[in-house]
């Protein structure tokens, strides 16, 4: 009886993790083999290559795993899960900040002249996702982990935290697709001839789409929801 | 008491409809004022302009309203709502097919040589969304409106229909953002100089993102869910 509601969870969760890892590996292969690999500020063009890889790691893979922690470790105590959720998302934020530094450097240090920043839809949606993600981290901390807000305010914020958490994650995925499209059009000269690099970029995009769909399914499906443990009830700060 | 659970619905629903209309108007202004307006096959370049407008109408605005019909007309009988849902989505599909014809024509009839089809991430994700949408329409019809499937199969398909319905809608929105990015990079020569056309294209994208978020919220928020009417219970084909 206990396991019945989780039918399918392990398979879908494993598939999601595998696709997340595949997305990272394909991105690393793409940037390493087709785009000249990775350096830091000595070569702005190659410094750029850190951007897609680190953003994929931060805003897609780790962000997803931060969300999924309440599903994948459902039998752990709520407080432990909250700490894991905050920790994984803090890691995600660190990767994200370095990934942003890489793209701004690669624009500002470009020769002969700098490349403008923040003009594209990719940059608008991407930065909005990062800001929303960061705000959620701070408000989440103040509401649920080291609660300074009153209980009614916390209860009001909880569904908002969940909704915007998933929303910013999907926006981050859409931003990644926009970034892949920009890079393919700017740099893959034979994109329209179905070149191997163009197909690889598209396959990274498809991987992100399926990964994102699976993660949203795993976290929103009612039968996969975590049931509060008896211990949780004893904690005033518990929210489910 | 009756109205309590719907607190906020009318405002958010109205805001979503206003944003959907704004997205269509901005797209029409963009294509009409900056991209030379609309003709059919006589000029493939201008025939293209039907593509963004018709896809916005079909796969974004009407698709969303087809989904929302169970929320916006919550007090109507289920069967009526199903017919409205199928009808609005059929309209969405007609706009979509003409919108696809426009882009394939504009590629195939381009001079001096045709533009390749289906190489970009936009085309992959966009066509996948349309195919998923069309399959959902057919399976929805056979499952819920003129049910040929057994009751257990219908019950199994119901959550799949809901999940992939929302999923394909979000993918269609992401495809629209990819399409806007492609067009801006290909044709807006001063996109990186924050030109008015570039900003307009980005604003259309932002409108789509907020519209999509609102629609997904309206349709997934538990307190906004439609409660079955007594009459619904009498129909074997009712699903909620």
Short mmCIF file of C-alpha atoms in Angstrom, two decimals:
data_model
loop_
_atom_site.label_atom_id
_atom_site.label_comp_id
_atom_site.label_asym_id
_atom_site.label_seq_id
_atom_site.Cartn_x
_atom_site.Cartn_y
_atom_site.Cartn_z
CA UNK A 1 0.00 0.00 0.00
CA UNK A 2 2.74 2.43 1.04
CA UNK A 3 4.50 2.25 -2.31
CA UNK A 4 1.47 2.26 -4.57
CA UNK A 5 1.14 6.06 -4.89
CA UNK A 6 4.77 6.26 -6.00
CA UNK A 7 4.28 3.99 -8.98
CA UNK A 8 6.41 5.30 -11.80
CA UNK A 9 8.29 7.82 -9.67
CA UNK A 10 11.63 6.03 -9.61
CA UNK A 11 11.65 5.49 -13.37
CA UNK A 12 10.68 9.09 -14.19
CA UNK A 13 13.07 10.52 -11.61
CA UNK A 14 15.92 8.40 -12.98
CA UNK A 15 15.05 9.43 -16.52
CA UNK A 16 15.04 13.11 -15.52
CA UNK A 17 18.45 12.83 -13.84
CA UNK A 18 19.86 10.98 -16.85
CA UNK A 19 18.56 13.65 -19.22
CA UNK A 20 19.92 16.42 -17.00
CA UNK A 21 23.35 14.78 -17.05
CA UNK A 22 23.07 14.21 -20.82
CA UNK A 23 22.31 17.90 -21.34
CA UNK A 24 25.43 18.88 -19.40
CA UNK A 25 27.61 16.35 -21.23
CA UNK A 26 26.33 17.40 -24.68
CA UNK A 27 26.90 21.07 -23.78
CA UNK A 28 30.47 20.33 -22.64
CA UNK A 29 31.15 18.34 -25.84
CA UNK A 30 29.69 21.11 -27.99
CA UNK A 31 31.73 23.89 -26.35
CA UNK A 32 34.86 21.75 -26.04
CA UNK A 33 34.90 20.23 -29.53
CA UNK A 34 33.18 22.81 -31.75
CA UNK A 35 33.66 26.13 -29.92
CA UNK A 36 37.35 25.91 -28.95
CA UNK A 37 37.08 24.91 -25.29
CA UNK A 38 37.37 26.93 -22.11
CA UNK A 39 39.66 29.69 -20.86
CA UNK A 40 39.09 32.68 -18.56
CA UNK A 41 39.72 36.40 -19.27
CA UNK A 42 42.83 35.86 -21.46
CA UNK A 43 40.54 35.15 -24.42
CA UNK A 44 37.04 36.70 -24.21
CA UNK A 45 35.75 34.51 -27.06
CA UNK A 46 36.63 31.33 -25.20
CA UNK A 47 35.66 32.77 -21.83
CA UNK A 48 32.15 32.98 -23.29
CA UNK A 49 32.06 29.18 -23.47
CA UNK A 50 31.85 28.97 -19.69
CA UNK A 51 28.52 30.80 -19.88
CA UNK A 52 26.29 28.09 -21.41
CA UNK A 53 27.93 25.31 -19.38
CA UNK A 54 27.73 27.08 -16.00
CA UNK A 55 24.19 28.34 -16.58
CA UNK A 56 23.09 24.82 -17.54
CA UNK A 57 24.71 23.53 -14.37
CA UNK A 58 23.27 26.28 -12.15
CA UNK A 59 19.90 27.41 -13.50
CA UNK A 60 18.85 24.07 -15.05
CA UNK A 61 20.45 21.02 -13.44
CA UNK A 62 21.07 22.16 -9.84
CA UNK A 63 17.95 24.33 -9.71
CA UNK A 64 15.89 21.29 -10.75
CA UNK A 65 17.55 19.10 -8.15
CA UNK A 66 16.99 21.75 -5.51
CA UNK A 67 13.28 21.64 -6.32
CA UNK A 68 13.17 17.85 -6.51
CA UNK A 69 14.76 17.28 -3.12
CA UNK A 70 11.30 17.14 -1.49
CA UNK A 71 10.38 14.28 -3.83
CA UNK A 72 13.61 12.32 -4.13
CA UNK A 73 14.33 12.23 -0.37
CA UNK A 74 10.71 12.15 0.69
CA UNK A 75 11.34 10.08 3.81
CA UNK A 76 13.79 12.52 5.37
CA UNK A 77 12.72 15.05 7.95
CA UNK A 78 11.34 18.32 6.64
CA UNK A 79 14.03 20.44 8.26
CA UNK A 80 16.82 18.39 6.66
CA UNK A 81 15.10 18.73 3.29
CA UNK A 82 14.79 22.49 3.69
CA UNK A 83 18.51 22.74 4.43
CA UNK A 84 19.31 20.55 1.40
CA UNK A 85 16.93 22.66 -0.75
CA UNK A 86 18.63 25.89 0.35
CA UNK A 87 22.14 24.40 -0.02
CA UNK A 88 21.63 23.00 -3.54
CA UNK A 89 20.06 26.27 -4.65
CA UNK A 90 22.97 28.22 -3.12
CA UNK A 91 25.32 26.06 -5.20
CA UNK A 92 23.13 26.75 -8.23
CA UNK A 93 23.44 30.48 -7.54
CA UNK A 94 27.26 30.34 -7.32
CA UNK A 95 27.51 28.56 -10.71
CA UNK A 96 25.04 31.09 -12.10
CA UNK A 97 27.01 34.14 -10.91
CA UNK A 98 30.25 32.82 -12.45
CA UNK A 99 28.31 31.98 -15.64
CA UNK A 100 27.03 35.57 -15.79
CA UNK A 101 30.50 36.97 -15.15
CA UNK A 102 31.74 34.91 -18.12
CA UNK A 103 29.23 36.37 -20.56
CA UNK A 104 29.63 39.99 -19.39
CA UNK A 105 33.45 39.63 -19.57
CA UNK A 106 33.23 38.10 -23.03
CA UNK A 107 31.15 41.08 -24.19
CA UNK A 108 33.01 43.86 -22.38
CA UNK A 109 36.53 42.59 -23.22
CA UNK A 110 35.75 41.74 -26.86
CA UNK A 111 38.09 43.28 -29.43
CA UNK A 112 38.16 45.40 -31.49
CA UNK A 113 35.10 46.79 -29.69
CA UNK A 114 32.87 45.60 -26.85
CA UNK A 115 29.66 43.71 -27.64
CA UNK A 116 26.55 45.42 -26.20
CA UNK A 117 24.95 43.78 -23.17
CA UNK A 118 21.30 43.17 -22.29
CA UNK A 119 19.71 43.97 -25.64
CA UNK A 120 18.33 40.51 -26.49
CA UNK A 121 15.19 38.71 -25.35
CA UNK A 122 17.52 35.95 -24.08
CA UNK A 123 19.28 38.41 -21.77
CA UNK A 124 16.01 39.94 -20.53
CA UNK A 125 14.32 36.62 -19.77
CA UNK A 126 17.52 35.07 -18.45
CA UNK A 127 18.34 37.89 -16.04
CA UNK A 128 14.70 38.08 -14.90
CA UNK A 129 14.84 34.34 -14.10
CA UNK A 130 18.07 34.75 -12.11
CA UNK A 131 16.70 37.74 -10.14
CA UNK A 132 13.45 35.89 -9.39
CA UNK A 133 15.45 32.82 -8.35
CA UNK A 134 17.67 34.89 -6.03
CA UNK A 135 14.70 36.70 -4.45
CA UNK A 136 13.00 33.36 -3.89
CA UNK A 137 16.12 32.06 -2.16
CA UNK A 138 16.23 35.02 0.23
CA UNK A 139 12.48 35.04 0.96
CA UNK A 140 12.49 31.25 1.29
CA UNK A 141 15.27 31.45 3.86
CA UNK A 142 13.51 34.17 5.86
CA UNK A 143 10.14 32.44 5.64
CA UNK A 144 10.81 28.76 6.09
CA UNK A 145 14.35 28.01 7.28
CA UNK A 146 15.05 30.87 9.70
CA UNK A 147 11.53 32.22 9.90
CA UNK A 148 11.33 35.88 10.76
CA UNK A 149 7.86 36.30 9.26
CA UNK A 150 4.64 35.67 11.13
CA UNK A 151 2.93 32.32 10.57
CA UNK A 152 0.08 33.77 8.46
CA UNK A 153 2.56 35.61 6.23
CA UNK A 154 4.58 32.40 5.82
CA UNK A 155 1.42 30.49 4.93
CA UNK A 156 0.53 33.16 2.37
CA UNK A 157 4.00 33.08 0.85
CA UNK A 158 4.23 29.29 0.62
CA UNK A 159 2.11 28.78 -2.55
CA UNK A 160 3.74 31.88 -4.07
CA UNK A 161 7.17 30.39 -3.38
CA UNK A 162 6.18 27.13 -5.04
CA UNK A 163 4.55 28.78 -8.07
CA UNK A 164 7.35 31.25 -8.79
CA UNK A 165 9.95 28.61 -8.06
CA UNK A 166 8.61 26.41 -10.86
CA UNK A 167 7.86 29.46 -13.03
CA UNK A 168 11.43 30.82 -12.82
CA UNK A 169 12.79 27.33 -13.52
CA UNK A 170 10.71 27.03 -16.72
CA UNK A 171 11.71 30.60 -17.69
CA UNK A 172 15.36 29.66 -17.15
CA UNK A 173 14.88 26.69 -19.50
CA UNK A 174 13.23 28.91 -22.11
CA UNK A 175 16.15 31.34 -21.73
CA UNK A 176 18.56 28.48 -22.36
CA UNK A 177 16.74 27.64 -25.62
CA UNK A 178 16.95 31.31 -26.63
CA UNK A 179 20.67 31.35 -25.83
CA UNK A 180 21.27 28.20 -27.90
CA UNK A 181 19.36 29.75 -30.82
CA UNK A 182 21.35 33.01 -30.59
CA UNK A 183 24.68 31.18 -30.50
CA UNK A 184 23.71 28.86 -33.38
CA UNK A 185 22.66 31.79 -35.60
CA UNK A 186 25.68 33.97 -34.68
CA UNK A 187 28.39 31.32 -34.85
CA UNK A 188 27.27 28.14 -36.61
CA UNK A 189 27.67 29.32 -40.20
CA UNK A 190 26.17 26.14 -41.69
CA UNK A 191 23.25 25.93 -39.21
CA UNK A 192 20.69 25.94 -42.05
CA UNK A 193 22.52 23.07 -43.81
CA UNK A 194 21.81 20.64 -40.97
CA UNK A 195 25.49 20.62 -39.96
CA UNK A 196 26.54 18.30 -37.15
CA UNK A 197 27.12 21.28 -34.82
CA UNK A 198 23.68 22.72 -35.59
CA UNK A 199 22.03 19.37 -34.93
CA UNK A 200 24.00 19.01 -31.70
CA UNK A 201 22.80 22.45 -30.51
CA UNK A 202 19.20 21.51 -31.34
CA UNK A 203 19.58 18.19 -29.50
CA UNK A 204 20.79 20.05 -26.39
CA UNK A 205 17.63 22.15 -26.68
CA UNK A 206 15.40 19.09 -27.03
CA UNK A 207 17.10 17.52 -24.00
CA UNK A 208 16.38 20.68 -21.96
CA UNK A 209 12.71 20.66 -23.02
CA UNK A 210 12.13 17.02 -22.05
CA UNK A 211 14.13 17.42 -18.83
CA UNK A 212 12.11 20.50 -17.84
CA UNK A 213 8.78 18.78 -18.63
CA UNK A 214 9.74 15.77 -16.53
CA UNK A 215 10.89 17.88 -13.58
CA UNK A 216 7.68 19.93 -13.61
CA UNK A 217 5.64 16.71 -13.80
CA UNK A 218 7.54 15.10 -10.91
CA UNK A 219 7.06 18.15 -8.71
CA UNK A 220 3.42 18.95 -9.54
CA UNK A 221 1.91 15.44 -9.80
CA UNK A 222 -0.34 15.05 -6.76
CA UNK A 223 0.45 11.38 -6.20
CA UNK A 224 4.18 12.13 -6.01
CA UNK A 225 3.73 14.76 -3.30
CA UNK A 226 5.55 14.19 -0.04
CA UNK A 227 3.34 13.38 2.95
CA UNK A 228 4.32 15.16 6.19
CA UNK A 229 6.11 12.91 8.66
CA UNK A 230 4.87 12.71 12.27
CA UNK A 231 8.07 14.55 13.32
CA UNK A 232 7.28 17.44 10.96
CA UNK A 233 4.11 18.20 12.84
CA UNK A 234 6.09 19.03 15.93
CA UNK A 235 7.94 21.84 14.20
CA UNK A 236 6.17 25.14 14.10
CA UNK A 237 8.16 26.10 11.03
CA UNK A 238 6.97 23.14 9.00
CA UNK A 239 5.13 23.84 5.78
CA UNK A 240 3.75 21.33 3.34
CA UNK B 1 -18.98 31.61 0.97
CA UNK B 2 -19.57 30.49 -2.62
CA UNK B 3 -17.39 33.23 -4.04
CA UNK B 4 -14.58 33.05 -1.50
CA UNK B 5 -12.51 30.41 -3.32
CA UNK B 6 -12.59 32.51 -6.48
CA UNK B 7 -10.98 35.52 -4.84
CA UNK B 8 -8.63 37.08 -7.35
CA UNK B 9 -9.85 35.01 -10.28
CA UNK B 10 -11.68 37.76 -12.13
CA UNK B 11 -8.76 40.17 -11.85
CA UNK B 12 -6.16 37.63 -12.98
CA UNK B 13 -8.38 36.31 -15.75
CA UNK B 14 -9.02 39.84 -17.03
CA UNK B 15 -5.32 40.64 -16.84
CA UNK B 16 -4.48 37.49 -18.81
CA UNK B 17 -7.02 38.32 -21.54
CA UNK B 18 -5.74 41.91 -21.73
CA UNK B 19 -2.14 40.69 -22.06
CA UNK B 20 -3.14 38.15 -24.71
CA UNK B 21 -4.84 40.89 -26.71
CA UNK B 22 -1.86 43.22 -26.16
CA UNK B 23 0.48 40.53 -27.51
CA UNK B 24 -1.61 40.21 -30.68
CA UNK B 25 -1.84 43.98 -31.14
CA UNK B 26 1.90 44.52 -30.64
CA UNK B 27 2.64 41.69 -33.09
CA UNK B 28 0.31 43.20 -35.69
CA UNK B 29 1.90 46.65 -35.19
CA UNK B 30 5.39 45.19 -35.47
CA UNK B 31 4.68 43.26 -38.68
CA UNK B 32 2.54 46.02 -40.16
CA UNK B 33 4.78 49.01 -39.37
CA UNK B 34 8.31 47.59 -39.32
CA UNK B 35 8.13 44.47 -41.50
CA UNK B 36 6.17 45.77 -44.50
CA UNK B 37 2.71 44.39 -43.73
CA UNK B 38 0.86 41.37 -45.07
CA UNK B 39 0.38 39.80 -48.50
CA UNK B 40 -0.04 36.19 -49.61
CA UNK B 41 2.07 34.21 -52.14
CA UNK B 42 2.77 37.17 -54.48
CA UNK B 43 5.59 38.24 -52.16
CA UNK B 44 7.16 35.45 -50.07
CA UNK B 45 8.93 37.94 -47.80
CA UNK B 46 5.66 39.60 -46.83
CA UNK B 47 3.76 36.31 -46.78
CA UNK B 48 6.09 35.35 -43.94
CA UNK B 49 4.54 38.11 -41.81
CA UNK B 50 1.33 36.11 -41.51
CA UNK B 51 3.30 33.41 -39.71
CA UNK B 52 4.00 35.14 -36.36
CA UNK B 53 0.55 36.77 -36.25
CA UNK B 54 -1.43 33.61 -37.04
CA UNK B 55 0.65 31.41 -34.75
CA UNK B 56 0.19 33.94 -31.93
CA UNK B 57 -3.55 33.87 -32.58
CA UNK B 58 -3.74 30.07 -32.84
CA UNK B 59 -1.12 28.47 -30.62
CA UNK B 60 -1.02 31.18 -27.94
CA UNK B 61 -4.23 33.22 -27.64
CA UNK B 62 -6.92 30.76 -28.77
CA UNK B 63 -5.14 27.72 -27.33
CA UNK B 64 -5.03 29.51 -23.94
CA UNK B 65 -8.71 30.41 -24.16
CA UNK B 66 -9.57 26.84 -25.13
CA UNK B 67 -7.84 25.68 -21.95
CA UNK B 68 -9.39 28.41 -19.80
CA UNK B 69 -12.97 27.71 -20.84
CA UNK B 70 -13.40 25.35 -17.85
CA UNK B 71 -12.46 28.22 -15.53
CA UNK B 72 -14.03 31.24 -17.21
CA UNK B 73 -17.46 29.61 -17.76
CA UNK B 74 -17.34 27.47 -14.65
CA UNK B 75 -21.09 27.51 -14.07
CA UNK B 76 -22.00 26.04 -17.44
CA UNK B 77 -22.71 22.36 -17.88
CA UNK B 78 -19.71 20.15 -18.51
CA UNK B 79 -20.88 18.98 -21.92
CA UNK B 80 -21.28 22.56 -23.15
CA UNK B 81 -17.79 23.37 -21.89
CA UNK B 82 -16.34 20.34 -23.66
CA UNK B 83 -17.91 21.45 -26.93
CA UNK B 84 -16.59 25.02 -26.42
CA UNK B 85 -13.14 23.61 -25.56
CA UNK B 86 -13.09 21.49 -28.74
CA UNK B 87 -14.47 24.33 -30.88
CA UNK B 88 -12.00 27.00 -29.70
CA UNK B 89 -9.12 24.58 -30.15
CA UNK B 90 -10.37 23.68 -33.63
CA UNK B 91 -10.29 27.41 -34.47
CA UNK B 92 -6.78 27.56 -32.99
CA UNK B 93 -5.76 24.69 -35.26
CA UNK B 94 -7.11 26.40 -38.40
CA UNK B 95 -5.14 29.60 -37.66
CA UNK B 96 -2.11 27.43 -36.94
CA UNK B 97 -2.29 25.53 -40.24
CA UNK B 98 -2.53 28.75 -42.26
CA UNK B 99 0.31 30.19 -40.17
CA UNK B 100 2.46 27.15 -41.02
CA UNK B 101 1.54 27.39 -44.70
CA UNK B 102 2.75 31.01 -44.64
CA UNK B 103 6.19 30.15 -43.29
CA UNK B 104 6.74 27.14 -45.58
CA UNK B 105 5.62 29.22 -48.60
CA UNK B 106 7.89 32.09 -47.61
CA UNK B 107 10.83 29.66 -47.45
CA UNK B 108 10.04 27.57 -50.53
CA UNK B 109 9.14 30.50 -52.80
CA UNK B 110 12.05 32.72 -51.68
CA UNK B 111 14.22 34.11 -54.47
CA UNK B 112 16.89 33.73 -55.69
CA UNK B 113 16.92 30.36 -53.87
CA UNK B 114 14.64 28.67 -51.35
CA UNK B 115 15.37 28.98 -47.62
CA UNK B 116 15.84 25.57 -45.93
CA UNK B 117 13.00 24.37 -43.69
CA UNK B 118 13.04 22.68 -40.30
CA UNK B 119 16.69 23.20 -39.38
CA UNK B 120 16.24 25.47 -36.36
CA UNK B 121 15.37 24.72 -32.74
CA UNK B 122 12.38 27.04 -33.23
CA UNK B 123 11.03 24.85 -36.03
CA UNK B 124 11.64 21.63 -34.10
CA UNK B 125 9.98 22.78 -30.90
CA UNK B 126 7.23 24.63 -32.74
CA UNK B 127 6.25 21.70 -34.95
CA UNK B 128 6.43 19.31 -32.00
CA UNK B 129 4.03 21.58 -30.09
CA UNK B 130 1.60 21.68 -33.03
CA UNK B 131 1.68 17.89 -33.49
CA UNK B 132 1.16 17.31 -29.76
CA UNK B 133 -1.70 19.83 -29.78
CA UNK B 134 -3.36 18.12 -32.77
CA UNK B 135 -2.99 14.64 -31.25
CA UNK B 136 -4.50 15.92 -28.02
CA UNK B 137 -7.45 17.33 -29.94
CA UNK B 138 -8.15 14.00 -31.64
CA UNK B 139 -7.65 11.89 -28.49
CA UNK B 140 -9.67 14.38 -26.45
CA UNK B 141 -12.56 14.11 -28.90
CA UNK B 142 -12.47 10.32 -28.89
CA UNK B 143 -12.09 10.13 -25.12
CA UNK B 144 -14.36 12.80 -23.69
CA UNK B 145 -16.72 14.27 -26.27
CA UNK B 146 -17.69 11.25 -28.40
CA UNK B 147 -16.19 8.61 -26.16
CA UNK B 148 -15.17 5.44 -27.96
CA UNK B 149 -12.71 4.40 -25.25
CA UNK B 150 -13.64 2.36 -22.20
CA UNK B 151 -14.20 4.29 -18.95
CA UNK B 152 -10.92 3.09 -17.34
CA UNK B 153 -8.94 4.13 -20.43
CA UNK B 154 -10.66 7.54 -20.39
CA UNK B 155 -9.85 7.94 -16.71
CA UNK B 156 -6.21 7.03 -17.40
CA UNK B 157 -5.98 9.47 -20.29
CA UNK B 158 -7.59 12.39 -18.43
CA UNK B 159 -4.53 13.52 -16.39
CA UNK B 160 -2.31 12.87 -19.43
CA UNK B 161 -4.58 15.12 -21.52
CA UNK B 162 -4.36 17.88 -18.90
CA UNK B 163 -0.59 17.60 -18.43
CA UNK B 164 0.33 17.50 -22.12
CA UNK B 165 -2.25 20.17 -22.90
CA UNK B 166 -0.50 22.62 -20.58
CA UNK B 167 2.93 21.30 -21.59
CA UNK B 168 2.34 21.85 -25.32
CA UNK B 169 0.96 25.32 -24.59
CA UNK B 170 4.11 26.30 -22.68
CA UNK B 171 6.27 24.76 -25.44
CA UNK B 172 4.32 26.80 -28.01
CA UNK B 173 5.08 29.94 -26.00
CA UNK B 174 8.76 29.03 -25.80
CA UNK B 175 8.71 28.43 -29.58
CA UNK B 176 7.24 31.89 -30.06
CA UNK B 177 10.12 33.40 -28.07
CA UNK B 178 12.59 31.45 -30.23
CA UNK B 179 10.85 32.68 -33.38
CA UNK B 180 10.98 36.31 -32.18
CA UNK B 181 14.71 35.92 -31.42
CA UNK B 182 15.41 34.39 -34.85
CA UNK B 183 13.54 37.15 -36.67
CA UNK B 184 15.19 39.88 -34.60
CA UNK B 185 18.69 38.54 -35.31
CA UNK B 186 18.03 37.87 -39.01
CA UNK B 187 16.19 41.07 -39.86
CA UNK B 188 16.55 43.77 -37.22
CA UNK B 189 20.00 45.05 -38.20
CA UNK B 190 20.24 47.41 -35.21
CA UNK B 191 18.90 44.91 -32.64
CA UNK B 192 22.03 45.27 -30.49
CA UNK B 193 21.69 49.09 -30.51
CA UNK B 194 18.40 48.96 -28.59
CA UNK B 195 16.47 50.10 -31.67
CA UNK B 196 12.74 50.69 -31.30
CA UNK B 197 11.97 47.58 -33.38
CA UNK B 198 14.28 45.43 -31.26
CA UNK B 199 12.67 46.70 -28.07
CA UNK B 200 9.21 46.09 -29.53
CA UNK B 201 10.13 42.48 -30.37
CA UNK B 202 11.44 41.96 -26.82
CA UNK B 203 8.27 43.49 -25.37
CA UNK B 204 6.16 41.05 -27.39
CA UNK B 205 8.28 38.28 -25.86
CA UNK B 206 7.83 39.62 -22.33
CA UNK B 207 4.06 39.87 -22.91
CA UNK B 208 3.99 36.22 -24.01
CA UNK B 209 5.95 35.13 -20.92
CA UNK B 210 3.63 36.91 -18.46
CA UNK B 211 0.51 35.80 -20.36
CA UNK B 212 1.68 32.18 -20.31
CA UNK B 213 2.54 32.30 -16.60
CA UNK B 214 -0.88 33.74 -15.79
CA UNK B 215 -2.75 31.18 -17.89
CA UNK B 216 -0.85 28.28 -16.30
CA UNK B 217 -1.55 29.74 -12.85
CA UNK B 218 -5.28 30.17 -13.58
CA UNK B 219 -5.61 26.61 -14.81
CA UNK B 220 -3.48 24.84 -12.19
CA UNK B 221 -4.41 26.77 -9.01
CA UNK B 222 -6.50 24.40 -6.91
CA UNK B 223 -8.87 27.06 -5.59
CA UNK B 224 -9.77 28.11 -9.15
CA UNK B 225 -10.72 24.57 -10.21
CA UNK B 226 -14.26 24.06 -11.43
CA UNK B 227 -16.48 22.01 -9.13
CA UNK B 228 -18.69 19.45 -10.89
CA UNK B 229 -22.33 20.51 -11.16
CA UNK B 230 -25.08 18.12 -10.02
CA UNK B 231 -26.05 17.67 -13.69
CA UNK B 232 -22.50 16.56 -14.57
CA UNK B 233 -22.77 13.58 -12.26
CA UNK B 234 -25.54 12.20 -14.40
CA UNK B 235 -23.33 12.00 -17.46
CA UNK B 236 -21.18 8.91 -17.76
CA UNK B 237 -18.76 10.85 -19.96
CA UNK B 238 -18.09 13.51 -17.35
CA UNK B 239 -14.53 13.92 -16.19
CA UNK B 240 -13.20 16.38 -13.68
#
